[in-house]
Coordinates of N, CA, C and O in Angstrom, one line a residue:
M1 N 11.3 115.7 -92.4 CA 11.9 114.8 -90.8 C 9.5 114.8 -91.5 O 9.6 114.1 -90.6
P2 N 9.5 116.2 -91.3 CA 7.6 115.5 -91.6 C 7.4 114.5 -92.4 O 5.9 113.3 -92.1
N3 N 7.7 114.1 -93.3 CA 7.7 112.8 -94.2 C 7.8 111.6 -92.8 O 7.0 110.1 -92.8
R4 N 8.7 111.0 -92.5 CA 9.2 110.5 -91.3 C 8.6 110.4 -90.3 O 7.8 109.3 -89.8
L5 N 7.4 110.9 -89.8 CA 6.7 111.1 -88.1 C 5.4 110.8 -88.8 O 4.5 109.9 -88.3
E6 N 5.1 111.5 -90.4 CA 3.9 110.9 -90.9 C 4.0 109.0 -91.3 O 2.7 108.2 -90.6
E7 N 5.2 108.5 -91.6 CA 5.1 107.7 -91.6 C 5.4 106.2 -90.3 O 4.9 105.5 -90.3
L8 N 5.2 106.7 -89.4 CA 5.6 106.6 -87.8 C 4.2 106.5 -87.0 O 4.1 105.4 -87.0
R9 N 3.5 107.6 -87.6 CA 2.0 107.5 -86.9 C 0.8 106.4 -87.5 O 0.5 106.0 -87.3
K10 N 1.9 106.5 -89.3 CA 1.0 105.2 -90.4 C 1.6 103.7 -89.7 O 1.3 102.6 -89.2
Q11 N 2.7 103.8 -88.9 CA 3.3 102.2 -88.8 C 2.1 102.0 -87.0 O 2.0 100.4 -87.6
R12 N 1.9 103.0 -86.5 CA 1.3 102.6 -85.2 C 0.2 102.0 -85.5 O 0.0 101.5 -84.6
A13 N -0.7 102.9 -86.6 CA -2.2 102.6 -86.5 C -2.0 101.2 -87.5 O -2.9 101.3 -86.6
R14 N -1.8 100.4 -88.3 CA -0.6 99.5 -88.3 C -1.5 98.4 -87.2 O -1.4 97.6 -87.1
L15 N -0.2 98.4 -86.4 CA -0.1 98.0 -85.6 C -1.0 98.3 -84.3 O -1.4 96.9 -84.0
L16 N -2.0 99.3 -83.9 CA -2.7 98.8 -83.1 C -3.7 98.5 -83.5 O -4.7 97.6 -82.6
E17 N -4.0 97.8 -85.3 CA -5.1 97.4 -86.0 C -4.1 96.0 -85.6 O -5.5 95.4 -85.5
V18 N -3.8 96.0 -85.5 CA -3.4 93.9 -85.9 C -3.3 94.2 -84.1 O -3.4 92.2 -83.6
L19 N -2.8 94.6 -82.8 CA -3.4 94.3 -81.9 C -4.3 94.7 -81.6 O -5.1 93.2 -80.3
S20 N -5.4 95.5 -81.9 CA -6.8 94.8 -82.2 C -7.7 93.8 -82.6 O -8.1 92.8 -81.8
W21 N -6.7 93.1 -83.5 CA -7.1 91.5 -84.1 C -6.2 90.2 -83.0 O -7.6 89.2 -83.1
I22 N -5.2 91.3 -82.9 CA -5.1 89.8 -82.2 C -5.9 89.9 -80.7 O -6.6 88.5 -79.9
E23 N -6.2 91.0 -79.8 CA -6.9 91.0 -79.1 C -8.3 90.0 -79.2 O -9.0 89.4 -78.2
G24 N -9.4 90.0 -80.3 CA -10.4 90.0 -80.5 C -10.3 88.6 -80.7 O -11.0 87.6 -80.0
Q25 N -9.2 88.3 -81.6 CA -8.9 86.7 -81.5 C -8.2 85.9 -80.0 O -8.9 84.7 -80.1
I26 N -7.7 86.1 -79.3 CA -7.2 86.2 -77.6 C -8.8 85.6 -77.3 O -9.1 84.7 -76.4
I27 N -9.9 86.8 -77.4 CA -10.4 86.7 -76.2 C -11.8 85.3 -77.7 O -12.5 85.2 -76.4
A28 N -11.9 85.1 -78.7 CA -12.6 84.5 -79.0 C -12.7 83.1 -78.8 O -13.3 81.8 -78.3
E29 N -10.8 82.7 -78.9 CA -10.4 81.6 -78.5 C -10.6 81.5 -76.9 O -11.7 80.1 -75.9
S30 N -11.4 82.8 -75.5 CA -11.5 82.3 -74.8 C -12.4 81.3 -74.4 O -12.7 80.4 -73.4
S31 N -13.1 82.3 -75.0 CA -15.0 82.2 -74.9 C -14.9 80.7 -76.2 O -16.7 80.6 -75.7
A32 N -14.9 80.5 -76.6 CA -15.2 79.4 -77.6 C -14.5 78.0 -77.0 O -14.8 77.0 -77.6
G33 N -13.3 78.2 -75.6 CA -14.1 76.5 -75.1 C -12.1 76.7 -75.4 O -12.0 75.3 -74.9
G34 N -10.8 77.3 -75.4 CA -10.1 77.3 -75.7 C -9.4 77.1 -73.9 O -8.4 76.3 -73.9
R35 N -10.3 76.9 -73.3 CA -9.7 77.2 -71.8 C -11.3 77.5 -71.0 O -11.4 77.9 -71.3
P36 N -11.3 76.4 -69.9 CA -12.4 76.7 -68.8 C -12.8 78.4 -68.7 O -11.6 79.0 -68.0
A37 N -14.5 78.2 -68.8 CA -14.6 79.5 -68.2 C -14.4 79.9 -67.1 O -14.2 81.2 -66.5
G38 N -14.3 79.5 -65.6 CA -13.8 79.6 -64.7 C -12.0 79.6 -64.2 O -12.0 80.3 -62.9
E39 N -11.0 79.6 -65.7 CA -9.9 79.1 -65.2 C -9.6 80.4 -64.9 O -9.5 81.5 -66.0
P40 N -8.8 81.1 -64.5 CA -7.5 82.6 -64.1 C -7.3 82.5 -65.2 O -6.4 81.7 -65.5
V41 N -6.9 83.9 -65.6 CA -5.6 84.0 -66.9 C -4.6 84.1 -66.2 O -4.8 85.1 -65.0
A42 N -3.2 84.2 -65.9 CA -1.9 83.9 -64.8 C -2.2 86.2 -65.3 O -2.1 86.4 -66.6
P43 N -1.9 87.2 -64.6 CA -1.6 88.0 -65.1 C -0.1 88.4 -65.3 O 0.7 87.8 -65.3
S44 N 0.1 88.9 -66.2 CA 0.9 89.9 -66.7 C 1.7 91.0 -66.4 O 0.9 91.5 -65.4
T45 N 3.0 91.4 -66.1 CA 3.8 92.2 -65.2 C 3.9 93.8 -66.6 O 4.5 93.1 -67.7
R46 N 4.0 94.3 -67.0 CA 3.8 96.0 -67.6 C 4.6 96.9 -67.0 O 3.6 97.0 -65.6
V47 N 5.3 97.5 -66.9 CA 5.8 98.4 -65.9 C 4.9 100.1 -67.3 O 4.8 100.6 -68.1
A48 N 3.8 100.9 -66.4 CA 2.7 101.4 -66.8 C 3.4 103.1 -67.3 O 2.6 103.3 -68.1
S49 N 5.1 102.3 -67.2 CA 5.6 104.5 -67.7 C 5.4 104.0 -69.0 O 5.3 104.8 -69.9
D50 N 5.6 102.4 -69.1 CA 6.2 101.9 -70.7 C 5.2 101.0 -71.5 O 5.0 100.3 -71.3
P51 N 4.1 101.9 -72.1 CA 3.2 100.7 -72.7 C 3.8 99.8 -73.8 O 3.0 98.8 -74.0
F52 N 4.6 100.0 -73.9 CA 5.7 99.5 -75.4 C 6.4 98.3 -74.9 O 7.4 97.5 -75.1
A53 N 6.2 98.3 -73.7 CA 7.1 97.1 -73.0 C 7.1 96.0 -72.7 O 5.6 95.9 -73.1
P54 N 7.5 95.1 -72.8 CA 7.4 93.8 -73.9 C 6.1 92.7 -72.1 O 7.2 93.3 -71.4
I55 N 5.6 92.1 -72.6 CA 4.9 91.2 -71.5 C 5.0 90.2 -70.9 O 5.6 89.5 -71.9
V56 N 5.7 90.4 -70.1 CA 6.6 88.7 -69.3 C 5.1 88.4 -67.8 O 4.8 88.8 -67.1
P57 N 4.8 87.3 -68.8 CA 4.0 86.8 -67.6 C 4.1 86.6 -66.8 O 5.7 85.8 -66.8
S58 N 3.7 86.6 -65.7 CA 3.8 85.5 -64.0 C 4.3 83.9 -64.4 O 3.1 83.7 -65.2
P59 N 5.2 83.6 -63.7 CA 4.8 81.4 -64.0 C 3.9 81.0 -63.2 O 2.9 81.5 -61.8
G60 N 2.9 80.1 -63.7 CA 1.2 80.0 -63.3 C 2.2 78.3 -62.8 O 3.2 78.5 -62.6
P61 N 1.1 77.3 -62.3 CA 1.3 76.8 -61.8 C 2.2 75.3 -62.4 O 2.5 74.5 -61.9
A62 N 1.9 75.1 -63.8 CA 2.6 74.9 -64.6 C 3.7 74.4 -64.7 O 4.5 73.6 -63.8
E63 N 4.3 76.2 -64.3 CA 6.1 75.9 -64.4 C 6.5 75.6 -63.1 O 8.0 75.2 -62.5
H64 N 5.7 76.3 -61.9 CA 5.8 75.2 -60.1 C 6.3 74.2 -60.4 O 7.4 74.1 -59.8
E65 N 4.7 73.3 -60.5 CA 5.5 72.1 -60.5 C 6.7 71.1 -61.7 O 6.9 70.0 -61.0
A66 N 7.1 72.1 -62.5 CA 7.9 71.6 -63.8 C 9.5 72.2 -61.9 O 10.0 70.9 -62.5
D67 N 9.4 73.9 -61.7 CA 10.5 73.6 -61.7 C 10.9 72.5 -60.0 O 12.5 72.4 -59.7
I68 N 9.4 71.9 -59.3 CA 9.9 71.2 -57.8 C 10.6 69.5 -59.0 O 11.1 69.2 -58.1
I69 N 10.5 69.6 -60.0 CA 10.3 68.4 -61.0 C 12.1 68.3 -60.7 O 12.7 67.5 -60.7
L70 N 11.6 69.0 -61.3 CA 13.5 69.5 -61.6 C 14.7 70.1 -60.7 O 15.7 69.4 -60.3
E71 N 14.0 69.7 -58.6 CA 14.9 70.1 -57.8 C 15.0 69.2 -57.6 O 16.0 69.1 -57.1
Q72 N 14.7 67.8 -57.5 CA 15.0 67.2 -57.3 C 15.4 65.7 -57.7 O 16.2 65.2 -57.7
Y73 N 15.6 66.7 -59.2 CA 17.4 65.8 -59.8 C 18.2 65.9 -60.0 O 19.2 66.4 -60.6
R74 N 18.3 67.2 -59.4 CA 19.6 68.3 -59.6 C 20.1 68.0 -58.3 O 19.9 67.9 -58.1
D75 N 21.6 68.2 -59.2 CA 22.8 68.0 -58.4 C 23.7 68.6 -57.8 O 24.3 69.3 -58.7
E76 N 23.6 68.7 -56.2 CA 23.7 70.1 -55.4 C 25.4 69.4 -54.9 O 26.3 70.8 -54.4
T77 N 25.5 67.9 -54.3 CA 26.9 67.9 -54.2 C 27.9 69.0 -55.2 O 29.6 68.2 -54.2
K78 N 28.2 68.7 -56.2 CA 28.5 68.9 -57.3 C 28.1 70.2 -58.6 O 27.4 70.2 -59.0
N79 N 29.6 70.8 -58.3 CA 29.5 72.6 -58.6 C 29.2 72.3 -60.7 O 30.7 71.7 -60.1
L80 N 29.4 72.8 -61.7 CA 29.6 72.6 -62.5 C 30.7 73.4 -62.5 O 32.2 72.9 -63.6
T81 N 32.0 74.4 -61.8 CA 33.1 75.0 -61.8 C 34.1 73.8 -61.7 O 35.1 74.0 -61.7
E82 N 33.4 74.0 -60.2 CA 34.3 72.7 -59.9 C 34.4 71.5 -60.6 O 35.7 70.5 -60.3
S83 N 33.8 70.9 -61.6 CA 33.4 70.2 -62.6 C 34.7 69.7 -63.8 O 35.3 68.9 -64.0
V84 N 34.6 71.3 -64.6 CA 35.4 72.1 -65.8 C 37.1 71.9 -64.6 O 37.9 71.8 -64.8
R85 N 37.1 72.5 -63.5 CA 38.6 73.0 -62.9 C 38.7 71.6 -62.7 O 40.1 71.2 -63.2
S86 N 38.7 70.6 -62.2 CA 38.8 69.4 -61.8 C 39.5 69.0 -63.3 O 40.4 68.2 -63.4
G87 N 38.2 68.7 -64.3 CA 38.6 67.7 -65.9 C 39.3 69.4 -66.9 O 40.2 69.2 -67.2
C88 N 40.1 70.2 -66.4 CA 41.1 71.1 -66.8 C 42.5 70.6 -66.2 O 43.8 70.0 -67.0
F89 N 42.4 70.4 -65.6 CA 43.9 69.5 -64.7 C 43.6 68.6 -64.6 O 44.8 68.1 -64.7
L90 N 42.7 67.4 -64.9 CA 43.1 65.6 -65.7 C 44.5 65.8 -66.8 O 45.1 65.4 -66.8
Y91 N 43.3 67.2 -67.4 CA 43.7 67.1 -68.8 C 45.0 67.7 -68.9 O 45.7 67.2 -69.3
F92 N 45.3 69.2 -68.7 CA 46.9 69.3 -67.7 C 48.0 68.2 -67.4 O 49.4 68.1 -68.0
A93 N 46.8 67.6 -66.8 CA 48.3 66.6 -65.7 C 48.9 65.1 -67.3 O 49.6 64.5 -67.6
L94 N 47.2 64.7 -68.5 CA 47.7 63.5 -68.8 C 48.4 64.9 -69.9 O 49.6 63.4 -71.1
A95 N 48.4 65.8 -71.1 CA 49.6 65.9 -71.8 C 51.1 66.2 -71.4 O 51.2 65.5 -72.2
M96 N 50.8 67.1 -70.0 CA 52.5 67.0 -69.1 C 52.9 65.0 -69.9 O 54.0 64.8 -69.7
A97 N 52.1 63.9 -68.7 CA 53.0 62.7 -68.6 C 52.3 62.4 -70.0 O 53.9 61.7 -70.4
L98 N 51.9 62.2 -71.0 CA 52.1 62.6 -72.8 C 53.7 63.0 -73.0 O 54.2 62.1 -73.8
L99 N 53.4 64.1 -72.5 CA 54.6 65.0 -73.3 C 56.1 64.0 -72.7 O 57.8 64.5 -73.5
L100 N 56.3 64.1 -70.8 CA 57.4 63.5 -70.9 C 57.7 62.0 -71.4 O 58.9 61.8 -71.6
A101 N 56.8 61.2 -71.9 CA 57.1 60.1 -72.1 C 57.0 60.1 -73.7 O 58.3 59.5 -73.5
G102 N 56.7 61.2 -74.6 CA 58.0 62.0 -75.4 C 58.9 61.8 -75.6 O 60.1 61.8 -76.1
V103 N 59.3 62.2 -74.5 CA 60.7 63.3 -74.4 C 61.6 61.5 -73.6 O 62.5 61.7 -74.1
A104 N 60.8 61.4 -72.8 CA 61.6 59.6 -72.9 C 61.9 59.1 -73.7 O 63.1 58.9 -74.2
V105 N 61.3 58.8 -74.6 CA 61.3 57.8 -75.8 C 62.2 59.1 -76.8 O 62.9 58.1 -77.2
W106 N 62.0 59.3 -76.7 CA 63.2 60.1 -77.5 C 64.8 60.4 -77.3 O 65.0 60.0 -78.4
Y107 N 64.6 60.8 -76.5 CA 65.9 60.7 -75.5 C 67.0 59.3 -75.2 O 68.0 59.0 -75.9
W108 N 65.8 58.1 -74.9 CA 66.0 56.7 -74.9 C 66.6 56.3 -76.7 O 67.8 55.8 -76.8
L109 N 65.4 56.8 -77.6 CA 66.3 56.3 -79.3 C 67.5 57.1 -79.3 O 68.1 56.6 -79.9
T110 N 67.5 58.8 -78.4 CA 69.0 59.3 -79.3 C 69.7 58.3 -78.9 O 71.0 58.6 -79.2
V111 N 70.3 58.3 -77.5 CA 71.3 57.2 -76.7 C 71.4 56.3 -77.2 O 72.8 56.1 -77.3
R112 N 70.9 55.6 -77.8 CA 70.8 54.6 -77.6 C 71.3 54.3 -79.1 O 71.7 53.4 -79.2
R113 N 71.6 55.0 -80.0 CA 71.9 54.7 -81.1 C 73.5 55.5 -81.3 O 74.1 55.1 -81.7
R114 N 73.7 55.7 -80.1 CA 74.8 56.2 -80.0 C 76.3 54.8 -80.0 O 76.0 54.6 -79.8

C-alpha cells in the first residue's frame, strides 16, 4: 500500500508540473499577442469543493452569435419525432401494399393455372 501511495504522490507532482508549464504557456501566449491586452477572458466555472473537476468555459460572444444564426434556420414547424413517425407509417403502408400485391399476383397465377 505505501508503494501505491508513493506512486500516486509522484503522479500528482508530475501533473502539477505539467499544469504549471501549461499555465506559463497560456500567460506567454496572452502577453505575446495571442489576444489583445484589453480583451477579457471568458470566466470558467469550477466547483470549489472539487479541485480536479473539469473546467467548463462559459459561452462567449461568438457562441451567442452562432446560436442566433442557427435559430434563424431552425425548422420549428416539424418536430423530429413527428417526421420519423410519419416516415415509419409510410414505410409500413408501402410494405403492406407490396405484400398484398404479391399475394394477389400469387393467387392470380395459381388460380389461373387450374
